[in-house]
XYZ file of N, CA and C in Angstrom:
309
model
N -7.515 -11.868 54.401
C -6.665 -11.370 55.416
C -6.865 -9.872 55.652
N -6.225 -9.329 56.125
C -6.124 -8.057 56.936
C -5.773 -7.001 55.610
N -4.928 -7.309 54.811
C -3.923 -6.457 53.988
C -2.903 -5.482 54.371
N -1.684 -4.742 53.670
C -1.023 -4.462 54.545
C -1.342 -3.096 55.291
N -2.495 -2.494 55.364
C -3.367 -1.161 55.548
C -3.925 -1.537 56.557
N -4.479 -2.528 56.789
C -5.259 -3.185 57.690
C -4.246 -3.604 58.757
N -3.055 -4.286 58.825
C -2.230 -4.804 59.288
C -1.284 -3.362 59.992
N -1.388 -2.630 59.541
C -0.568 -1.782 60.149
C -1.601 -0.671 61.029
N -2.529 -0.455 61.153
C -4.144 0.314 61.753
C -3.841 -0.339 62.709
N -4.188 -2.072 62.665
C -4.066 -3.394 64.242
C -2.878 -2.748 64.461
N -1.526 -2.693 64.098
C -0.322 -2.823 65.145
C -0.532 -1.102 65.653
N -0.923 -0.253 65.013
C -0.489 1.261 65.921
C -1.902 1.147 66.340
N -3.272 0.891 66.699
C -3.811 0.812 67.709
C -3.322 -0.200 68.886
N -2.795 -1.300 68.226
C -2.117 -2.245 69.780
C -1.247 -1.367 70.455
N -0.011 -0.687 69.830
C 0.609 0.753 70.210
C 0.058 1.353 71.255
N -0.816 2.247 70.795
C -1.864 2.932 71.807
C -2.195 2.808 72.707
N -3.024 1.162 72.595
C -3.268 0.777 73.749
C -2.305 0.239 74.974
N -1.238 -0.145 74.213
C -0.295 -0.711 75.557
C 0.411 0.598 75.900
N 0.670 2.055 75.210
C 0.829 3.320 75.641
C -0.194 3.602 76.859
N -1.731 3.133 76.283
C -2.704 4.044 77.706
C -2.002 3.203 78.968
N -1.842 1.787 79.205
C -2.393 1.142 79.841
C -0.622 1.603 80.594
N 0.128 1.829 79.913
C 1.179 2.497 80.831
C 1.229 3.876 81.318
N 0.207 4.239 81.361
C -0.149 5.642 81.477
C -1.760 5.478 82.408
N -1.835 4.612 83.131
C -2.846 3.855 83.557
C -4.272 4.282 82.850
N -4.437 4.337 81.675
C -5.769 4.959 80.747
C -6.192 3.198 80.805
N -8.181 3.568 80.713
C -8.841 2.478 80.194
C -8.607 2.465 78.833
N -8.941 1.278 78.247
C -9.286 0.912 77.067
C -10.440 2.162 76.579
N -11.372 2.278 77.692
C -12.708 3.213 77.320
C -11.860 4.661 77.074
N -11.205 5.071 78.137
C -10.804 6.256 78.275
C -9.894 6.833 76.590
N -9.335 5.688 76.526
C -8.627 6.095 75.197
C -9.329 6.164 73.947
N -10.501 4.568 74.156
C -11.181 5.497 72.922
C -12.406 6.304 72.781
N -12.638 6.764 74.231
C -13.074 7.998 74.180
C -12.330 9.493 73.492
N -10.957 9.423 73.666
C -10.339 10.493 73.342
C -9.995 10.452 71.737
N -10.171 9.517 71.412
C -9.691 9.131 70.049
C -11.297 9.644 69.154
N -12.590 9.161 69.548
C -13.827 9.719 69.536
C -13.746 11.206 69.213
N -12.945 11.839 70.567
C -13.322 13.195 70.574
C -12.316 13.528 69.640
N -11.776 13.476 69.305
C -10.321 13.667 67.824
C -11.083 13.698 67.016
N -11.650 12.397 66.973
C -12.274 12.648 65.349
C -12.987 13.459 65.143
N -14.243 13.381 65.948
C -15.700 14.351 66.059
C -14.724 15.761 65.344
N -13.723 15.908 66.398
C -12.882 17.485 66.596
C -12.489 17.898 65.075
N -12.049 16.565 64.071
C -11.447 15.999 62.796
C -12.416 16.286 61.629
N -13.962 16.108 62.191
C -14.644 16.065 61.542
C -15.961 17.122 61.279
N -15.994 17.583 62.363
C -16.798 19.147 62.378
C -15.872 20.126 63.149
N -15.654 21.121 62.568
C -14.473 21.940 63.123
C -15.356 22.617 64.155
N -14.962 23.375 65.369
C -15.755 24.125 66.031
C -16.389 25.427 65.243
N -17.620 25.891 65.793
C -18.246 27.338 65.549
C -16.405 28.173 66.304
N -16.703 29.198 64.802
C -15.516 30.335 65.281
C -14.536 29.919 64.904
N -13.890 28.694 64.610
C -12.559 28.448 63.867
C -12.350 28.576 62.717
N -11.391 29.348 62.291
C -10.774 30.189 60.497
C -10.949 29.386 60.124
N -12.369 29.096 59.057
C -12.663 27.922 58.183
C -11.890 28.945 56.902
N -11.299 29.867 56.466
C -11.072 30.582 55.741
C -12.008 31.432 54.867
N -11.894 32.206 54.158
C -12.937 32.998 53.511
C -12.467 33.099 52.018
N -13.964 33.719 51.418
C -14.138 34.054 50.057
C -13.474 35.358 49.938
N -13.357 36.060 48.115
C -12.872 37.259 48.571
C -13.578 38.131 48.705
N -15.119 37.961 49.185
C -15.718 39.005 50.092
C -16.030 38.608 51.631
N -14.866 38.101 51.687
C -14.715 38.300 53.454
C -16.084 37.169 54.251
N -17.082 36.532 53.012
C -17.428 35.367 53.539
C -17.198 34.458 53.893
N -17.672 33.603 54.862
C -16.711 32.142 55.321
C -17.083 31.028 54.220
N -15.800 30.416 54.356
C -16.008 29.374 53.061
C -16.293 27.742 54.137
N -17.325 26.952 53.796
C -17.552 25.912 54.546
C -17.017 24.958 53.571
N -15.764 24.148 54.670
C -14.872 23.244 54.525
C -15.758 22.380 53.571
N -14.739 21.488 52.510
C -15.565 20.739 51.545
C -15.485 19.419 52.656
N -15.735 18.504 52.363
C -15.815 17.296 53.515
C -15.328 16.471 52.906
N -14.160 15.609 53.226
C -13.399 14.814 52.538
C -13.580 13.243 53.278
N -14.572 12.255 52.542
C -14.387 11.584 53.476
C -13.507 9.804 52.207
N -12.341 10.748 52.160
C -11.741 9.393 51.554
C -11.373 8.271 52.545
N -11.167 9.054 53.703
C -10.678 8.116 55.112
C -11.288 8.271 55.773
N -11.499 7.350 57.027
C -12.153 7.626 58.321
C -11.844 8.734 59.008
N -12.243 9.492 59.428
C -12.275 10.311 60.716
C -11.350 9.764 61.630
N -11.980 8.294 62.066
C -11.218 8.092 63.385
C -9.926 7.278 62.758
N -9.826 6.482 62.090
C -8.166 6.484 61.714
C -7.240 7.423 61.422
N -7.635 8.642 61.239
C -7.233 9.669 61.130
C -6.593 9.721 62.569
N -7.544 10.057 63.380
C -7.720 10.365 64.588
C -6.690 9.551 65.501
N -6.594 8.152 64.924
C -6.104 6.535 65.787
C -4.365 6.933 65.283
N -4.159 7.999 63.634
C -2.840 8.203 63.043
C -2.418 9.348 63.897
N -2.479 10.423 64.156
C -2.399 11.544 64.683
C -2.126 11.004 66.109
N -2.284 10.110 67.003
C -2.437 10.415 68.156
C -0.625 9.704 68.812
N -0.974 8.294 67.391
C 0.579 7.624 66.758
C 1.443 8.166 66.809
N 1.374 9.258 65.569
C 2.447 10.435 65.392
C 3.243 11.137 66.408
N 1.624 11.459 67.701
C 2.170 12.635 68.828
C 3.243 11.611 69.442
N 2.683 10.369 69.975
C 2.986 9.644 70.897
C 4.854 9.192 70.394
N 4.868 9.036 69.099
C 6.614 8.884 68.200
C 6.977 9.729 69.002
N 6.319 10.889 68.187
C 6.984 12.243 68.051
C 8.040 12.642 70.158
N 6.666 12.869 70.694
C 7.017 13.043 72.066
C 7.482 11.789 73.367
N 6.911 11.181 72.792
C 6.883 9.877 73.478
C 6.196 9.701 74.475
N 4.950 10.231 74.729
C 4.057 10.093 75.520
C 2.765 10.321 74.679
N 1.307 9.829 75.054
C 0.152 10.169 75.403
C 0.197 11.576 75.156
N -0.859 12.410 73.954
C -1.293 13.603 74.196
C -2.205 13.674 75.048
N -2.888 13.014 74.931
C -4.715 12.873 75.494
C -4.346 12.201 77.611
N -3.442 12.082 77.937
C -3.346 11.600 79.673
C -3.435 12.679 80.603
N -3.104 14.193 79.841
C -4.032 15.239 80.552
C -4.862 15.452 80.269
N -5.760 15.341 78.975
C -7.321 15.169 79.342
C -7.779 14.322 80.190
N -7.673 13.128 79.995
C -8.059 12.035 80.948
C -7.568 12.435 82.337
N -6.827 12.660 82.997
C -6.912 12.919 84.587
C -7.299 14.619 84.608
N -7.644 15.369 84.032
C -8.123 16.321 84.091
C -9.904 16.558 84.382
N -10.519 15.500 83.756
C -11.509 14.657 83.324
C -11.864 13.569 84.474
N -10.933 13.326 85.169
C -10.680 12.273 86.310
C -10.879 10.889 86.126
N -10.272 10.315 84.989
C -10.386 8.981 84.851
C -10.422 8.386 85.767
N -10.316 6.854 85.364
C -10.604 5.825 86.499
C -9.546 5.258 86.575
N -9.292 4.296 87.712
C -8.003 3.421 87.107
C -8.186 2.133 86.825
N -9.241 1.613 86.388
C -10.022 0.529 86.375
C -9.617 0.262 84.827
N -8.964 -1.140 84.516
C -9.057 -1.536 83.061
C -10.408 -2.213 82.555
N -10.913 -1.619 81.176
C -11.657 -2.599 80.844
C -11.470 -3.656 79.831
């Protein structure tokens, strides 16, 4: 079976998705944005306070990969969506000019 880790990943991506699709997002569109989370999750940008040594060198993040990236990414987006009750990512997407086409 699924287990209960597994079982709860399926219900807050079903979440999500019936969030985009009221927010007229594709299936693609969302997990495109969920993509770019992680990527974002997973290599920080050039120029962001990775923090430093105490000679003022940058210290490169250790890489933790006990979890996925993108469940990370699929938890965080969960959280916003509780938290606010909307879609973070529906002004990227019409900013971006989604479609309104489901796939």
């Amino acid at each position: 079976g699924w287990g209960k880790e597994g079982r709860e990943i399926l219900n807050t991506s079903c979440q999500l998705i019936d969030a985009g699709y009221e927010n007229n997002m594709t299936r693609c569109e969302l997990t495109m944005a969920i993509a770019r989370r992680a990527k974002e999750n997973a290599f920080p940008r050039a120029g962001e306070d990775l923090g430093a040594d105490s000679f003022g060198m940058s210290v490169r993040p250790q890489r933790r990969q006990v979890r996925s990236y993108v469940i990370d990414a699929i938890n965080e987006f969960a959280a916003e969506l509780k938290l606010t009750g909307a879609l973070p990512i529906v002004e990227e997407v019409a900013e971006e000019g989604g479609s309104d086409e489901r796939v």
